[in-house]
PDB file of C-alpha atoms in Angstrom:
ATOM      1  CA  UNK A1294     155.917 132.500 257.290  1.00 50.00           C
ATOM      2  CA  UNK A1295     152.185 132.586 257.229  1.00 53.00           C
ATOM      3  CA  UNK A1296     150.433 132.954 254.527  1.00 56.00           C
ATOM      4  CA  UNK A1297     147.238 135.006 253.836  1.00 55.00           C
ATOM      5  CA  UNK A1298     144.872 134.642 251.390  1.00 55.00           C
ATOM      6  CA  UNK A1299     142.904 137.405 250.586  1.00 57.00           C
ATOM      7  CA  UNK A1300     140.089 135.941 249.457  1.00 56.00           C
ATOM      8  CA  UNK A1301     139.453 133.104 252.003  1.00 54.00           C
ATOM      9  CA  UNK A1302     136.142 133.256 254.635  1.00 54.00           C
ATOM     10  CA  UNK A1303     137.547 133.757 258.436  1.00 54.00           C
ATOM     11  CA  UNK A1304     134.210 132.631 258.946  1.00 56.00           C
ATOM     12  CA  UNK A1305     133.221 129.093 259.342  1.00 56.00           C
ATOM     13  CA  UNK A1306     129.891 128.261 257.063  1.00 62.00           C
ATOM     14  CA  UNK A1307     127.361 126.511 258.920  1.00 70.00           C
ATOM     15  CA  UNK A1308     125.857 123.751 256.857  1.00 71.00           C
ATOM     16  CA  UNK A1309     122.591 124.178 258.197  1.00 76.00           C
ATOM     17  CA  UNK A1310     122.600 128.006 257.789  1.00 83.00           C
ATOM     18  CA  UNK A1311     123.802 126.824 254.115  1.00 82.00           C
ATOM     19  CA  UNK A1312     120.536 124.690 253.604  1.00 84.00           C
ATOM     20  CA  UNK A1313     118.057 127.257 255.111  1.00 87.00           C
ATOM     21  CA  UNK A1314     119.633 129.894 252.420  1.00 88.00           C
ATOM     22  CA  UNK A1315     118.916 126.975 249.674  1.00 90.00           C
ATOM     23  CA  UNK A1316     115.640 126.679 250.877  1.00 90.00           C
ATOM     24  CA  UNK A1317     114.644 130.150 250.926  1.00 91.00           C
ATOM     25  CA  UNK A1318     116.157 130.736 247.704  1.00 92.00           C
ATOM     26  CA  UNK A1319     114.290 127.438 246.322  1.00 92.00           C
ATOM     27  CA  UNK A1320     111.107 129.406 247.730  1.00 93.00           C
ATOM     28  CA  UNK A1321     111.741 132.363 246.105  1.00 94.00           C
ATOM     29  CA  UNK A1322     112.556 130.875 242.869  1.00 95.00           C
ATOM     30  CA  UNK A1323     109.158 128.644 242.877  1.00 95.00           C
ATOM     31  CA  UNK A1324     107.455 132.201 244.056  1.00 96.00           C
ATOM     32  CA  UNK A1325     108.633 133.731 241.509  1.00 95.00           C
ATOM     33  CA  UNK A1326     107.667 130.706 238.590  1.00 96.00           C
ATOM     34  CA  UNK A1327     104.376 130.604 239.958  1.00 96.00           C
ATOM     35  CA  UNK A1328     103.910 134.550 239.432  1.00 96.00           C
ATOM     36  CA  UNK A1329     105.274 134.073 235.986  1.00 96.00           C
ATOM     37  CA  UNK A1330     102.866 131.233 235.153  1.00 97.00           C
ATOM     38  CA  UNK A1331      99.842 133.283 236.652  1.00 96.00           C
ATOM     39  CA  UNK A1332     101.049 136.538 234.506  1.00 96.00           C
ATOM     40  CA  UNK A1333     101.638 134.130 231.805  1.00 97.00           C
ATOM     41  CA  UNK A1334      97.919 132.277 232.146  1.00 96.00           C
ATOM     42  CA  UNK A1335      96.511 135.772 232.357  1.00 97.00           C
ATOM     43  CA  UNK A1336      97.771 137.096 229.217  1.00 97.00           C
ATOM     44  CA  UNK A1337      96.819 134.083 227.942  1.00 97.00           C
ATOM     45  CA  UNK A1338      93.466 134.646 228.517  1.00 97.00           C
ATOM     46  CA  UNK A1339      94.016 138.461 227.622  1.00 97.00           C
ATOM     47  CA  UNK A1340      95.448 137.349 224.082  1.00 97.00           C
ATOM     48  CA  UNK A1341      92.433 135.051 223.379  1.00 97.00           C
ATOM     49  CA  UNK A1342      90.052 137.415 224.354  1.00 97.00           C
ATOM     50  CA  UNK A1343      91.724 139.822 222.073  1.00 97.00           C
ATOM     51  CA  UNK A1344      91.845 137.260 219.227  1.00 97.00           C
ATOM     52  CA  UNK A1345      88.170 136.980 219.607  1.00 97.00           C
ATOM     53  CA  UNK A1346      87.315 140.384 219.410  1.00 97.00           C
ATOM     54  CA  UNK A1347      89.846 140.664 216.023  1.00 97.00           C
ATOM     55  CA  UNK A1348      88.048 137.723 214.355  1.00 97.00           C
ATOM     56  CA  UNK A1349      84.848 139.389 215.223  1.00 97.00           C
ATOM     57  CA  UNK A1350      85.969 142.649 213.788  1.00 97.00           C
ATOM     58  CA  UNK A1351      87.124 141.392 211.016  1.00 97.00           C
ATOM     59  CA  UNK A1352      83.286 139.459 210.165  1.00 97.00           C
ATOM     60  CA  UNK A1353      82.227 142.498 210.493  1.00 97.00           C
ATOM     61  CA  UNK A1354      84.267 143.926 208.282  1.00 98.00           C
ATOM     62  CA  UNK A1355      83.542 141.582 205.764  1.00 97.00           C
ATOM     63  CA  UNK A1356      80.166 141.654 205.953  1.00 97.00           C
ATOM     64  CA  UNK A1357      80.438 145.770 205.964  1.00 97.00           C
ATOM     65  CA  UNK A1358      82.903 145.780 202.447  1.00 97.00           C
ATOM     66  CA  UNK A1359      79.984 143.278 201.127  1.00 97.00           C
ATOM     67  CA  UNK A1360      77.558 145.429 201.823  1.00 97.00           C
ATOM     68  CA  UNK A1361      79.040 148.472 200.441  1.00 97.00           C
ATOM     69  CA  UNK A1362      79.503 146.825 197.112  1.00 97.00           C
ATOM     70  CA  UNK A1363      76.212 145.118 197.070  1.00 97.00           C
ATOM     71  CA  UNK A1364      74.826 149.114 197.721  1.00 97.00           C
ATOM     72  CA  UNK A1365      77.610 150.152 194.955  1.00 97.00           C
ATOM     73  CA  UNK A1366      76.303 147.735 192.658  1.00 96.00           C
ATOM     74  CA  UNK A1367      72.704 148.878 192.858  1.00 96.00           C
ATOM     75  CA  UNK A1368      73.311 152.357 192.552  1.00 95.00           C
ATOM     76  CA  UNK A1369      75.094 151.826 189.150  1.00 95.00           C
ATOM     77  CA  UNK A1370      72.261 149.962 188.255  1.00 95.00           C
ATOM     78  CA  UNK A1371      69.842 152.071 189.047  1.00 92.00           C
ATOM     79  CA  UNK A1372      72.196 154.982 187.154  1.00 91.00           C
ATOM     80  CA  UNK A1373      71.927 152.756 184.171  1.00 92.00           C
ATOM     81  CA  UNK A1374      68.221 152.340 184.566  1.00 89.00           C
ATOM     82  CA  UNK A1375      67.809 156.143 184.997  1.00 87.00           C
ATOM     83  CA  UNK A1376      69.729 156.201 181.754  1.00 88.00           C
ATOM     84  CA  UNK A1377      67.642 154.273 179.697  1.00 89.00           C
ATOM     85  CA  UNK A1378      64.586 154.946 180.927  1.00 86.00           C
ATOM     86  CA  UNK A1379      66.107 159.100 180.246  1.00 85.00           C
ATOM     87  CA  UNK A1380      66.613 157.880 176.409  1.00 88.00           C
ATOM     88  CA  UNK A1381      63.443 156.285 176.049  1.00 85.00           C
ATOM     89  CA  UNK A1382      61.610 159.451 176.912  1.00 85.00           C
ATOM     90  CA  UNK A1383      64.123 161.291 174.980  1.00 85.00           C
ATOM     91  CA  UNK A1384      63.108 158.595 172.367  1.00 88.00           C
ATOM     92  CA  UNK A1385      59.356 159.031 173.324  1.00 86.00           C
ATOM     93  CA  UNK A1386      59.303 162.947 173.184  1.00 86.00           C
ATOM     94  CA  UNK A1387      60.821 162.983 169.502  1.00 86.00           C
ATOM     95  CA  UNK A1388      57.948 160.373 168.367  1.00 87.00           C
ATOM     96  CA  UNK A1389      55.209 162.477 169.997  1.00 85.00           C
ATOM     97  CA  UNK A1390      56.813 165.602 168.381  1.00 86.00           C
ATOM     98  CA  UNK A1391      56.895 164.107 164.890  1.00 87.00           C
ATOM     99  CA  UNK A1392      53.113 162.664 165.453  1.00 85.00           C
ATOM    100  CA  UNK A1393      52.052 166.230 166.218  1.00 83.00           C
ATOM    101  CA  UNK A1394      53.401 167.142 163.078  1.00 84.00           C
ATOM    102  CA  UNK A1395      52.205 164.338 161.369  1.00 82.00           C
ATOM    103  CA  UNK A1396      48.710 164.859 162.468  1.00 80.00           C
ATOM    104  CA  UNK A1397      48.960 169.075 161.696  1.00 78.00           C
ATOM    105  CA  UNK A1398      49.837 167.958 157.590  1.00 76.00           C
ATOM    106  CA  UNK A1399      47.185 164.936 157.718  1.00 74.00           C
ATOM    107  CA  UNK A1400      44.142 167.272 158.970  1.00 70.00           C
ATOM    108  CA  UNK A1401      44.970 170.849 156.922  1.00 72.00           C
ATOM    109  CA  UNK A1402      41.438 171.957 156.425  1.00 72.00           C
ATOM    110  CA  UNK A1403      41.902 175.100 155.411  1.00 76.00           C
ATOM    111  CA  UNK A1404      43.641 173.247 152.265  1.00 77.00           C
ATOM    112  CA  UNK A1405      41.380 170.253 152.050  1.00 76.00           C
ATOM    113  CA  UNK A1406      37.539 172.641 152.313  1.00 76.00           C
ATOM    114  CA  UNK A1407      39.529 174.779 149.232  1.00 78.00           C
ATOM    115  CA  UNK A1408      40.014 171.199 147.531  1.00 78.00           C
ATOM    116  CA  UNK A1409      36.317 170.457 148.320  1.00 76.00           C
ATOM    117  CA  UNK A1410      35.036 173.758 147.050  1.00 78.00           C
ATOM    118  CA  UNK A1411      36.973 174.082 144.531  1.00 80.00           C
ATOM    119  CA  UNK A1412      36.020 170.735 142.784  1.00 79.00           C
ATOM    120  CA  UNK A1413      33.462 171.059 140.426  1.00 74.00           C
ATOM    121  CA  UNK A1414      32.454 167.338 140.001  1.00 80.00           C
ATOM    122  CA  UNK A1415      31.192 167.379 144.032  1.00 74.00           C
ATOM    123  CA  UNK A1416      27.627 168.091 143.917  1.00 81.00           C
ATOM    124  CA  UNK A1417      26.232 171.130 146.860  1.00 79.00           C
ATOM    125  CA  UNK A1418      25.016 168.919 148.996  1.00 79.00           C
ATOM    126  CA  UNK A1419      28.026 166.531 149.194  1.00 79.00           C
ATOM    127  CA  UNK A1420      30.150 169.846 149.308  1.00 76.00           C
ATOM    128  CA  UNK A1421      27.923 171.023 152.387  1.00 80.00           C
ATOM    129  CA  UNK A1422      28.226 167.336 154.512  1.00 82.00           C
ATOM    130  CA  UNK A1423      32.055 166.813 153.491  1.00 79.00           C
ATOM    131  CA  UNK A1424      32.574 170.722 154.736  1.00 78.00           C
ATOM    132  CA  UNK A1425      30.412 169.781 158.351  1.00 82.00           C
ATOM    133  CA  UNK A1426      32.866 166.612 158.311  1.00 82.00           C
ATOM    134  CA  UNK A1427      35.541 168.659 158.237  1.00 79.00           C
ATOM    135  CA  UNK A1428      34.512 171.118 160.884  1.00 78.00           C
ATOM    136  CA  UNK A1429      34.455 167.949 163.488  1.00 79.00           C
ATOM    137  CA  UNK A1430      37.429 166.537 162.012  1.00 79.00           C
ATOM    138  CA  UNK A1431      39.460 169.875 162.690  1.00 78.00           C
ATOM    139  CA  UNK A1432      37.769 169.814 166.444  1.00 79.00           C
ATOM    140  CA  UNK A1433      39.806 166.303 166.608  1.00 82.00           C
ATOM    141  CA  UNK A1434      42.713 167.449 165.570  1.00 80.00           C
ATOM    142  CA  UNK A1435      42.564 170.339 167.544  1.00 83.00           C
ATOM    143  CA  UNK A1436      41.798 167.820 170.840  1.00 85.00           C
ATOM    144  CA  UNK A1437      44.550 165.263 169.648  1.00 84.00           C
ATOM    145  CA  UNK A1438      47.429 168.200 169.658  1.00 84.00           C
ATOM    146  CA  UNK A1439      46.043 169.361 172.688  1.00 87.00           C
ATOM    147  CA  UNK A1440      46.574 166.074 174.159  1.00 87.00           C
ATOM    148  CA  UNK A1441      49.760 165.816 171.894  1.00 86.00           C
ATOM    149  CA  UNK A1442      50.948 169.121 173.508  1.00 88.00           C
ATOM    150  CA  UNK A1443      50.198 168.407 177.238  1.00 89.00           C
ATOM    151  CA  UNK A1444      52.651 165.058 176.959  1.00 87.00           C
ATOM    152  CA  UNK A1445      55.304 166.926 175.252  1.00 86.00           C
ATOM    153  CA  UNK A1446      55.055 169.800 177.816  1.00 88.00           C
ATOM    154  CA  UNK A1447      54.904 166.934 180.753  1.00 87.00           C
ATOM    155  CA  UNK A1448      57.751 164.729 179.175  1.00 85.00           C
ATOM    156  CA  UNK A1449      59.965 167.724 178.541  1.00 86.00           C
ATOM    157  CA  UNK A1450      59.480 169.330 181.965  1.00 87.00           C
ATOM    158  CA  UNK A1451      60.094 165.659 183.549  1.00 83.00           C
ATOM    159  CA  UNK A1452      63.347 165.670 181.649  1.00 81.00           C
ATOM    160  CA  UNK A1453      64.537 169.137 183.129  1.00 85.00           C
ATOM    161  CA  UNK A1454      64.004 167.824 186.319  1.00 84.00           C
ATOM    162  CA  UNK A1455      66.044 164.608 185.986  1.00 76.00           C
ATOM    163  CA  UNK A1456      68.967 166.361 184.565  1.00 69.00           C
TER     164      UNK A1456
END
């Protein structure tokens, strides 16, 4: 009895039908590397380009969060320089305030002509030029506040504005 096997060719292979298939598949396989080595060689390029562009970001970067804290660290220095220079006319107004009162008790002439006029071992005449002293004296003081006044008044309205 014959036998028949299922899964054996009725065709005969030709061998150079066999080597033409090798061929073309040989083609197709070094087609197909070549694309891959193009795609590959293109992203390549792609990821270096991209790289580039990072690092460069990045610099930037840098030199933007340096700059930022250079500006962050001048503002709080010029804060603290407002600040002092705030307390020293703080400081200043008080001293000007206490000189005005200073020079109001120094130059009371309504107390110092009754002293004058009232001493009886001053002769008329020295009574007289010590009383014309004081007239000028109190025209002084009267300047010197003025002027006293005027810084207060500037320092004080200098100080609202800051605040």
């Amino acid at each position: 009895m014959p036998s028949f096997n299922i899964f054996s060719s009725s065709k005969k292979e030709d061998p150079k039908n066999d080597a033409q298939k090798e061929e073309d598949a040989a083609a197709a396989r070094a087609k197909a590397l070549k694309d891959l080595e193009d795609d590959n060689s293109r992203l390549r390029l792609k990821n270096a380009s991209l790289h580039y562009e990072l690092m460069e970001a990045r610099q930037e970067n840098y030199h933007t969060v340096r700059q930022l804290r250079e500006a962050r660290r001048e503002n709080y220095n010029a804060a603290r320089r407002v600040d002092t220079t705030r307390a020293l006319f703080n400081s200043t107004l008080g001293t000007l305030m206490t000189v005005d009162q200073q020079v109001e008790a120094a130059f009371d002439i309504e107390e110092i002509k009754r002293a004058v006029n009232n001493n009886a071992d001053v002769k008329p005449v020295d009574k007289f030029i010590a009383v014309e002293w004081l007239k000028a004296t109190q025209v002084e003081r009267t300047g010197i506040r003025a002027n006293l006044k005027q810084c207060i008044d500037a320092l004080e309205k200098h100080l609202q504005k800051t605040k």
